[in-house]
Amino acid sequence: MERDYSRRSVLGILGSGSVAAMAGCLSGSSTDVNISGGVGPRMAVETWADLYNDEHDVSFDVGGGGTGVGVSEVLENQVDIAMMGRTPDEDEIDQGLFAVPMLIDTVVGTVHEDNPIIDEIQERGLTREDMEAIFTKETENWGDVYDDVDADEDITVYGRSDASAAYQKWGDFLGGEDDYHTENELESLSDGNHDGDSAVQEAIANNENAVSLNNINYVYDLDSGELEGAIRPIPLDQDGDGLSDEEDFYGNREEFLDAVEEGEYPMPPAREMFLASDGQFEDEAYDFVEWVLSDGQEYVRDSGYVPLEEDRLEEAQQTLEEGP
Amino acid sequence: MAESTESAESNQTGGRFSKRLRRERLSSAWFTVAGYFAIGIFVLIVVTMIYQSLPLLEEFSIAQMVSSSNWNPDQNEFGFLPAIVGTVYVSILTMVMGTPIAILTAIYLAEYAEGRMKTLVGSFIDVLAAIPSVIFGLVALFAVVPFVGNHLAPAFGSSATGQGIFTVSLVMSIIVTPFMISLSVESLEALPDELRETSLGVGATKWETIRTVLLRAAGPGIFSAVLLGFGRVFGATIVPAMLIGGQTHIPDSPFATGQTLPTLIVNDFGELMSLPLNQSALIFVGVMLLVVVWLFNFSAMLIRRRLRRRWQY
């Protein structure tokens, strides 16, 4: 059978077809709101975007990159909204950044489930001072943590090697009131640092003597909210007289989020996260942020975060209305 | 009348000729533009980076930053010494581990292996070269880090966790050897057979031939392969970022954690890029990498030229 088309013509059609398709990608994208920034709040923002899209038919493009990337992009008008895992810096506000808080994220100290003194830790908790001593290498052996508990294993402290707001807040928390440890201090005091939350999680899971910190989404199972896998949270003994019933809320994610919401777990290590824009939010972006600060708050817990307190929420709504 | 036909004819050939000439000139202009384009891009990158790092250079002197070991961007302290030492440490250790393996494998492949074995080993080495380095990093996180932490470091009396300079070097030496092997094999195989025949003919054994004749003749090629490998280690990013432990101090042992110049960029880029001075510092790290790699390539070229003159056959 003779072909009535040449290879060249087929290639030509293919080529022009793909060029047309590419052109479609460039110009015909119908995204209304572009969001990028911190990896920490991303899960919540994605959930919000999906829900908002269902209700209002506004399409979103949510990208990562880190808080600094998001802020740079929003200041250069490449995206409409930046997600921030940390408080905006003075320098960034000077450049025109306008940010409103959106939710609270929580970090907790973590150990391996077969830690040499896991029973005592879970029963009695550790005070802030205990944890500071461990993370700054003053206490170097699990046997030295409690006076009356016998164990002889060296403590391995893991930290984060990437600049991370969670780690920074952890340093604020460890230092106690009016004092703090910078991220670099913690980094150089630790035995090793890992790039990202999941790498830390993995490292603890591989080392029975390790201690570190994790976002609670890496401690509790994402779907069930139960303690699964090899890492366990370190209960915080706030008054120094052992773990009372009110301080014992680490069994599952629900209980833990309740405690953060009611202020029983301190800030820091819990911290606010922000949505930011170059000056006032515009059009669809403004509507979306307004929705996040009202109806959106009730979905926050589903993605493992804590909604803003009532007062703080009103303050945020007012800030949004007034603009920069 | 006849005259006019003739002139019309010559006009026509002249027209065709000038059309060809025009085409010739146009295409050669294209090639020239394409060539300058590459240079232009390079210059543009360098100029942009230097321009972007000016805010930092206005506040601190280069000598001060390069000799200081305080790295604390939160407090505007930018000391690059730990990262520089870390980068050099990793590069040298990697080459010490990788080069002998690469050269011996290349000799095996070029001179000893035959038939199916040669194809098999060769293709495996090619596949090894094609694996993305992030996969090496992942596997190393599960396999090499615990091994170094639990067995190797204690054997040397160190209580390291397994992350650190040594682990990075070990993994990087696996990543760069395939490149060095392929290039070395090429330069060995490019040698004329007369060299081997002559050497064997005067009574040298195979090993003597390889050692005294072939390695010398292929020397410049192998040397440049090693240098290329060195350049790759120097700029390696993802594997050090995953395995080095990210501590900005000057490492005191091979098992210690550390920092390299590329990991400095990749660790701080995401969170702190929006702070002008931080951004400037990270871009300045990029400038340093660029300058060092350029110096390296340049000196490699000089040395290679020297060696080629000395090792003529």
XYZ file of C-alpha atoms in Angstrom:
637
model
C 0.000 0.000 0.000
C 1.320 3.374 -0.845
C 1.305 6.077 1.752
C -0.224 9.348 0.678
C 1.646 11.312 3.288
C 5.363 11.795 3.830
C 7.272 11.381 7.027
C 8.221 14.966 6.825
C 4.621 16.141 6.746
C 3.773 13.980 9.755
C 6.725 15.431 11.652
C 5.686 18.889 10.593
C 2.168 18.446 11.897
C 3.503 16.946 15.122
C 5.867 19.859 15.542
C 3.312 22.583 14.920
C 0.839 20.746 17.130
C 3.232 20.679 20.025
C 4.174 24.329 19.512
C 0.470 25.188 19.634
C 0.110 23.115 22.782
C 3.055 24.875 24.386
C 1.616 28.234 23.440
C -1.550 27.160 25.211
C 0.491 26.511 28.338
C 2.019 29.932 28.218
C -0.918 32.153 27.462
C -4.057 30.164 28.076
C -3.450 29.235 31.704
C -6.583 30.175 33.588
C -5.085 30.355 37.064
C -6.647 33.201 38.988
C -4.525 33.158 42.128
C -0.882 32.125 42.246
C 0.571 31.198 45.620
C 4.084 30.161 46.565
C 6.313 30.091 49.622
C 6.969 28.099 52.787
C 6.672 24.346 52.840
C 5.333 24.390 56.425
C 1.903 25.919 55.759
C 1.537 24.436 52.284
C -0.724 21.579 53.248
C -3.266 23.896 54.871
C -3.218 26.366 51.996
C -3.734 23.581 49.462
C -6.725 22.303 51.377
C -8.142 25.823 51.530
C -7.557 26.368 47.823
C -9.412 23.159 46.929
C -12.380 24.036 49.113
C -12.496 27.624 47.905
C -12.287 26.472 44.306
C -15.354 24.245 44.829
C -17.373 27.101 46.252
C -16.291 30.054 44.149
C -14.844 28.639 40.932
C -11.539 30.427 41.386
C -8.525 28.394 40.331
C -5.281 28.245 42.281
C -1.693 27.345 41.669
C 0.076 26.555 44.929
C 3.860 26.122 44.750
C 6.587 25.602 47.340
C 10.154 26.843 47.414
C 10.418 28.189 50.946
C 9.287 31.324 52.706
C 12.092 33.470 51.280
C 11.318 32.358 47.753
C 7.634 33.118 48.208
C 8.377 36.576 49.573
C 10.836 37.339 46.757
C 8.303 36.206 44.178
C 5.434 38.171 45.648
C 7.573 41.313 45.828
C 8.507 40.845 42.184
C 4.823 40.358 41.290
C 5.344 36.820 40.057
C 2.725 35.448 42.429
C -0.271 36.979 44.203
C 0.208 35.506 47.658
C 3.236 34.284 49.600
C 2.922 31.676 52.353
C 5.218 32.437 55.250
C 6.306 29.969 57.894
C 7.801 32.734 59.997
C 7.150 36.311 61.087
C 7.966 38.854 58.365
C 11.356 40.462 58.767
C 11.824 44.212 59.192
C 13.718 44.297 55.884
C 10.851 42.608 54.084
C 8.244 45.025 55.442
C 10.473 47.890 54.295
C 10.264 46.465 50.790
C 6.473 46.704 50.910
C 5.486 43.294 52.238
C 2.088 43.137 53.918
C 1.287 40.038 55.969
C -1.656 38.700 57.953
C -1.551 35.666 60.250
C -3.535 32.637 59.060
C -3.014 29.724 61.442
C -0.809 28.223 64.131
C 1.672 25.470 63.443
C 3.220 23.317 66.127
C 6.576 21.721 66.703
C 7.304 19.171 69.362
C 10.435 17.415 70.650
C 10.728 13.856 69.382
C 12.479 10.613 70.326
C 12.529 7.022 69.075
C 9.821 4.692 70.408
C 12.520 2.406 71.846
C 14.408 5.222 73.552
C 16.286 3.851 76.608
C 14.126 5.868 79.006
C 10.946 6.149 76.931
C 8.652 5.020 79.756
C 9.935 7.686 82.117
C 9.795 10.364 79.421
C 6.186 9.519 78.624
C 5.218 9.301 82.256
C 7.039 12.301 83.668
C 7.756 14.509 80.632
C 10.755 16.790 80.300
C 10.929 20.387 81.418
C 12.134 23.146 79.130
C 15.367 23.229 81.128
C 15.841 19.470 80.647
C 15.406 19.874 76.909
C 17.711 22.860 76.757
C 20.384 20.819 78.520
C 19.908 17.963 76.064
C 19.888 20.106 72.933
C 22.904 22.147 74.049
C 24.826 18.981 74.980
C 25.031 19.747 78.690
C 23.310 16.434 79.312
C 25.030 13.902 77.100
C 23.714 10.600 78.366
C 20.130 9.356 78.667
C 21.091 8.103 82.140
C 21.718 11.667 83.310
C 18.291 12.988 82.365
C 16.554 11.789 85.551
C 18.516 11.345 88.774
C 16.858 8.066 89.679
C 16.710 6.377 86.289
C 19.385 4.010 85.132
C 20.481 4.008 81.512
C 23.785 4.308 79.757
C 23.419 5.452 76.190
C 24.851 8.600 74.683
C 22.278 11.040 73.388
C 22.384 11.849 69.677
C 20.970 15.274 68.907
C 19.722 15.917 65.389
C 18.818 19.295 63.994
C 17.878 20.900 60.708
C 20.539 21.864 58.197
C 18.230 24.013 56.089
C 17.090 27.388 57.344
C 13.800 26.500 58.995
C 11.308 28.578 60.929
C 10.383 25.580 63.059
C 13.995 25.156 64.144
C 14.336 28.867 64.799
C 11.251 28.836 67.036
C 12.603 25.762 68.769
C 15.710 27.786 69.631
C 13.483 30.568 70.988
C 11.632 28.044 73.109
C 14.744 26.320 74.465
C 16.295 29.587 75.541
C 13.323 30.342 77.778
C 11.826 33.760 78.272
C 13.958 36.729 77.232
C 16.587 34.436 75.791
C 17.012 32.269 72.732
C 19.415 30.068 70.840
C 19.939 31.019 67.218
C 19.513 28.428 64.543
C 23.244 28.410 63.889
C 24.008 27.841 67.555
C 21.712 24.829 67.619
C 23.120 23.576 64.334
C 26.659 23.628 65.610
C 25.746 22.052 68.966
C 23.960 19.087 67.394
C 25.549 15.818 66.274
C 24.205 16.140 62.778
C 21.662 18.129 60.828
C 19.225 17.019 58.176
C 17.682 18.752 55.250
C 13.948 18.910 55.913
C 11.409 17.581 58.392
C 11.031 14.160 56.819
C 14.789 13.571 56.827
C 14.837 14.330 60.571
C 11.920 11.977 61.071
C 13.793 9.262 59.181
C 16.984 9.863 61.162
C 15.204 9.468 64.509
C 13.467 6.351 63.270
C 16.914 4.885 62.564
C 18.489 5.733 65.915
C 17.078 4.677 69.271
C 19.167 7.245 71.126
C 18.296 10.216 68.969
C 16.351 13.286 69.931
C 15.134 16.095 67.708
C 12.079 18.178 66.897
C 9.318 17.666 64.370
C 6.225 19.301 63.054
C 3.279 17.376 64.483
C 2.254 16.274 61.003
C 5.401 14.131 61.060
C 4.689 12.729 64.525
C 1.062 11.672 64.181
C -0.261 9.681 61.269
C -1.683 12.065 58.687
C -4.968 10.219 58.149
C -5.754 8.599 61.463
C -4.103 11.192 63.706
C -2.743 8.384 65.900
C 0.834 7.736 66.991
C 2.200 5.412 64.353
C 5.706 4.705 63.121
C 8.853 4.883 65.179
C 8.846 8.401 66.599
C 7.205 9.661 69.774
C 6.562 13.196 71.045
C 8.295 14.387 74.229
C 5.630 15.576 76.687
C 6.452 18.976 78.086
C 6.415 19.302 81.859
C 5.683 22.991 82.233
C 5.732 23.481 85.983
C 8.595 21.138 86.794
C 6.652 18.822 89.095
C 6.034 15.959 86.767
C 3.426 15.468 84.084
C 0.005 16.336 85.481
C -3.214 15.145 83.854
C -3.742 18.521 82.191
C -0.294 18.318 80.663
C -0.814 14.849 79.260
C -2.326 15.399 75.835
C 0.077 13.632 73.507
C -1.978 10.492 72.807
C -3.301 11.591 69.422
C -3.407 14.650 67.211
C -6.903 15.768 68.207
C -5.998 16.032 71.882
C -2.773 17.764 71.047
C -4.412 20.344 68.776
C -7.010 21.019 71.486
C -4.217 21.711 73.945
C -2.487 24.132 71.594
C -5.770 25.870 70.870
C -6.465 26.290 74.557
C -2.993 27.610 75.205
C -1.866 24.626 77.272
C 1.047 24.080 74.940
C 3.297 27.152 74.790
C 4.138 29.486 71.889
C 6.943 29.076 70.944
C 7.407 26.263 69.958
C 3.949 26.719 68.468
C 4.035 29.621 66.032
C 1.917 31.689 63.708
C 2.139 31.424 59.975
C 1.311 34.214 57.566
C -0.136 35.021 54.183
C 1.621 37.950 52.546
C 1.319 40.192 49.547
C 3.052 43.144 47.927
C 0.955 45.895 49.507
C -2.745 45.146 49.950
C -4.060 41.854 48.519
C -5.886 42.369 45.248
C -9.169 41.151 43.763
C -9.558 37.367 44.001
C -6.562 37.101 46.282
C -8.200 39.512 48.732
C -11.468 37.563 48.684
C -9.608 34.333 49.285
C -7.655 35.705 52.256
C -10.840 37.178 53.664
C -12.454 33.746 53.391
C -9.396 32.100 55.010
C -9.778 34.451 57.975
C -13.465 33.633 58.369
C -15.051 30.441 57.027
C -11.677 28.937 56.172
C -10.626 28.654 59.813
C -12.917 25.719 60.492
C -10.955 23.494 58.082
C -7.577 24.260 59.620
C -7.565 21.360 62.059
C -8.257 18.810 59.326
C -4.811 19.459 57.884
C -3.064 19.202 61.255
C -2.797 22.871 62.233
C -4.436 25.042 64.871
C -6.834 27.863 63.960
C -6.144 31.378 65.229
C -7.636 32.396 68.536
C -10.820 34.513 68.404
C -9.113 37.798 69.379
C -6.197 37.253 67.100
C -8.534 36.381 64.257
C -10.478 39.615 64.644
C -7.214 41.518 64.759
C -6.115 39.801 61.544
C -9.412 40.568 59.811
C -9.066 44.187 60.783
C -5.478 44.351 59.569
C -6.593 42.889 56.268
C -9.371 45.417 55.874
C -7.217 48.400 56.748
C -4.366 47.332 54.530
C -0.747 48.290 54.961
C 20.402 41.502 -29.952
C 22.880 38.704 -29.374
C 24.707 40.939 -26.983
C 21.682 41.561 -24.885
C 20.900 37.817 -24.584
C 24.413 37.257 -23.423
C 24.230 39.952 -20.791
C 20.877 38.612 -19.596
C 22.467 35.187 -19.246
C 25.431 36.521 -17.323
C 23.057 38.531 -15.159
C 21.208 35.359 -14.372
C 24.316 33.445 -13.391
C 25.515 36.480 -11.528
C 22.183 36.594 -9.681
C 22.359 32.944 -8.760
C 25.923 33.350 -7.677
C 25.168 36.310 -5.456
C 22.224 34.426 -3.962
C 24.539 31.594 -2.975
C 27.040 34.076 -1.655
C 24.375 35.819 0.343
C 23.264 32.528 1.796
C 26.854 31.690 2.616
C 27.379 34.978 4.384
C 24.092 34.705 6.228
C 24.836 31.246 7.561
C 28.344 32.141 8.628
C 26.934 35.189 10.382
C 24.508 32.859 12.162
C 27.306 30.620 13.355
C 29.289 33.579 14.607
C 26.298 34.948 16.467
C 25.655 31.548 18.027
C 29.262 31.424 19.188
C 29.196 34.887 20.707
C 25.843 34.083 22.273
C 27.510 31.510 24.532
C 30.133 34.013 25.589
C 27.439 36.639 26.090
C 25.449 34.388 28.417
C 28.543 33.620 30.461
C 29.417 37.303 30.794
C 25.809 38.110 31.665
C 25.785 35.529 34.446
C 29.046 36.792 35.899
C 28.025 40.445 35.713
C 24.603 39.765 37.262
C 26.130 37.797 40.098
C 28.776 40.363 40.851
C 26.193 43.136 40.707
C 23.917 41.234 43.091
C 26.718 40.605 45.562
C 27.711 44.272 45.723
C 25.509 45.053 48.786
C 27.523 42.513 50.764
C 30.885 43.674 49.434
C 30.054 47.246 50.384
C 29.702 46.230 54.019
C 32.415 43.621 54.441
C 35.776 43.127 52.830
C 36.440 39.908 50.955
C 39.510 39.100 53.053
C 37.495 39.526 56.230
C 34.725 37.199 55.049
C 37.002 34.550 53.634
C 39.095 34.370 56.799
C 36.255 34.509 59.321
C 34.580 31.359 60.594
C 31.451 32.985 62.020
C 28.499 32.127 59.816
C 25.336 33.528 61.326
C 23.169 35.242 58.712
C 20.536 36.132 61.337
C 23.058 38.447 62.933
C 24.730 39.613 59.760
C 27.851 37.553 60.273
C 29.114 36.098 57.057
C 32.265 34.044 57.524
C 32.943 31.684 54.644
C 36.016 29.891 55.965
C 34.221 26.776 57.304
C 32.446 26.228 53.995
C 35.632 26.776 52.009
C 37.573 24.321 54.169
C 34.685 21.854 53.938
C 34.546 22.079 50.154
C 38.293 21.550 49.771
C 38.256 18.727 52.319
C 35.458 16.875 50.541
C 36.989 17.402 47.096
C 40.420 16.139 48.066
C 39.143 13.150 50.047
C 36.859 12.202 47.155
C 39.706 12.320 44.669
C 41.955 10.287 46.978
C 39.307 7.582 47.146
C 37.993 7.779 43.603
C 41.006 8.327 41.370
C 42.820 4.991 41.951
C 39.588 3.060 41.423
C 38.799 5.030 38.284
C 42.240 4.578 36.730
C 42.481 0.876 37.569
C 38.984 0.241 36.179
C 39.845 2.178 33.049
C 42.978 0.080 32.536
C 40.979 -3.087 33.026
C 38.355 -2.002 30.535
C 40.766 -0.725 27.898
C 43.495 -3.330 28.122
C 42.310 -6.495 29.860
C 38.560 -6.939 29.439
C 37.370 -8.633 26.293
C 34.159 -9.530 24.548
C 30.977 -9.793 26.577
C 32.642 -8.951 29.864
C 33.845 -5.664 28.465
C 30.385 -4.758 27.150
C 28.788 -5.767 30.413
C 31.122 -3.803 32.697
C 31.165 -0.857 30.305
C 27.405 -0.608 30.084
C 27.028 -0.893 33.846
C 29.449 1.969 34.291
C 27.434 4.017 31.800
C 24.230 3.288 33.709
C 25.955 4.279 36.941
C 26.827 7.603 35.363
C 23.219 8.145 34.345
C 21.710 7.687 37.830
C 20.677 11.078 39.250
C 22.822 11.984 42.231
C 19.792 12.524 44.463
C 19.199 8.773 44.277
C 22.743 8.107 45.467
C 22.017 10.534 48.287
C 18.825 8.729 49.286
C 20.402 5.291 49.237
C 23.375 6.630 51.181
C 21.046 8.053 53.826
C 19.680 4.570 54.459
C 22.821 2.508 53.914
C 26.059 4.469 54.132
C 25.186 6.841 57.005
C 24.266 4.039 59.454
C 27.257 1.977 58.292
C 29.706 4.820 58.849
C 28.056 5.820 62.121
C 27.779 2.351 63.625
C 30.856 0.588 62.292
C 33.409 2.697 60.472
C 33.615 5.771 62.709
C 33.754 3.739 65.982
C 36.543 1.640 64.444
C 38.553 4.858 64.172
C 37.567 5.940 67.655
C 35.072 8.571 66.595
C 31.525 8.832 67.927
C 30.041 10.421 64.833
C 26.461 9.861 63.694
C 27.512 8.847 60.235
C 26.832 12.150 58.552
C 29.872 14.148 57.592
C 32.833 14.798 55.340
C 33.852 11.159 55.018
C 30.379 9.922 54.072
C 29.966 12.631 51.468
C 33.389 11.877 49.997
C 32.664 8.164 49.856
C 29.379 8.688 48.018
C 30.781 11.405 45.755
C 33.681 9.136 44.778
C 31.119 6.590 43.577
C 29.274 9.268 41.655
C 32.253 10.748 39.837
C 34.216 7.583 38.985
C 32.011 6.596 36.021
C 32.853 9.892 34.308
C 36.536 9.564 35.025
C 36.490 5.930 33.859
C 34.732 6.690 30.578
C 37.085 9.541 29.730
C 40.191 7.567 30.723
C 39.090 4.546 28.716
C 38.600 6.795 25.709
C 42.074 8.258 25.945
C 43.645 4.816 26.448
C 41.749 3.346 23.500
C 42.735 6.263 21.308
C 46.395 5.255 21.567
C 47.742 3.621 18.389
C 48.309 -0.152 18.554
C 51.898 0.297 17.372
C 52.720 1.641 20.818
C 51.636 -1.602 22.461
C 53.198 -3.776 19.751
C 56.540 -1.993 19.917
C 56.681 -2.195 23.665
C 55.721 -5.848 23.752
C 58.120 -6.413 20.861
C 61.148 -5.263 22.808
C 60.261 -7.711 25.560
C 58.193 -5.679 28.035
C 55.384 -7.515 29.834
C 51.818 -6.337 29.514
C 51.864 -4.584 32.878
C 55.191 -2.917 32.079
C 53.751 -1.739 28.805
C 50.724 -0.261 30.532
C 52.711 1.325 33.309
C 55.605 2.800 31.394
C 54.162 3.406 27.951
C 50.375 3.594 27.833
C 49.732 5.494 31.048
C 52.297 8.063 30.011
C 50.957 8.458 26.539
C 47.374 8.731 27.755
C 48.498 10.832 30.699
C 47.106 14.196 29.626
C 43.727 12.639 28.831
C 43.527 10.796 32.144
C 44.701 13.882 33.960
C 41.960 15.990 32.434
C 39.437 13.275 33.326
C 40.537 13.521 36.950
C 40.276 17.298 36.854
C 36.785 17.091 35.393
C 35.840 14.791 38.228
C 37.322 17.268 40.684
C 35.196 20.040 39.211
C 32.070 17.949 39.597
C 32.807 17.243 43.262
C 33.561 20.899 43.898
C 30.175 21.992 42.643
C 28.220 18.992 43.940
C 25.136 20.158 45.783
C 22.445 17.679 46.579
C 24.568 14.833 47.946
C 26.534 17.051 50.368
C 23.306 18.784 51.373
C 21.769 15.443 52.289
C 24.765 13.853 53.962
C 27.203 16.404 55.328
C 25.303 17.346 58.482
C 25.136 21.064 57.810
C 27.288 22.481 60.577
C 29.154 25.647 59.828
C 32.349 24.913 61.717
C 35.800 23.903 60.594
C 35.833 20.093 60.572
C 38.446 18.563 62.857
C 38.338 15.001 61.545
C 37.204 13.215 58.401
C 34.141 11.944 60.279
C 33.135 15.394 61.453
C 30.116 17.150 60.016
C 30.673 20.275 57.957
C 29.420 22.529 55.227
C 30.404 23.136 51.621
C 29.898 26.253 49.529
C 27.036 24.799 47.464
C 25.266 23.475 50.585
C 25.478 26.932 52.112
C 23.474 28.223 49.171
C 20.972 25.418 49.012
C 20.298 25.354 52.775
C 19.565 29.036 53.173
C 18.153 29.841 49.769
C 14.543 28.857 50.435
C 13.939 30.594 53.743
C 16.169 33.652 53.637
C 16.347 34.665 49.997
C 14.062 37.646 50.566
C 16.436 39.397 52.974
C 18.677 41.588 50.803
C 21.948 41.044 52.647
C 21.404 37.304 52.923
C 20.590 37.070 49.262
C 23.684 39.024 48.466
C 25.805 36.704 50.620
C 24.452 33.584 48.954
C 25.090 35.040 45.523
C 28.601 35.945 46.584
C 29.130 32.288 47.491
C 28.120 31.565 43.917
C 30.702 34.036 42.646
C 33.383 32.324 44.708
C 32.425 28.938 43.283
C 32.511 30.340 39.788
C 35.912 31.952 40.264
C 37.444 28.868 41.843
C 36.119 26.544 39.164
C 37.307 28.911 36.472
C 40.780 29.164 38.016
C 40.800 25.427 38.212
C 39.892 24.862 34.575
C 42.408 27.444 33.511
C 45.283 25.919 35.452
C 44.200 22.479 34.301
C 44.513 23.656 30.727
C 48.006 25.001 31.371
C 49.158 21.846 33.116
C 47.664 19.642 30.436
C 49.529 21.559 27.753
C 52.781 21.133 29.683
C 52.246 17.440 30.186
C 51.411 16.887 26.552
C 54.681 18.489 25.550
C 56.635 16.341 28.001
C 54.910 13.058 27.337
C 55.103 12.971 23.589
C 55.268 9.672 21.852
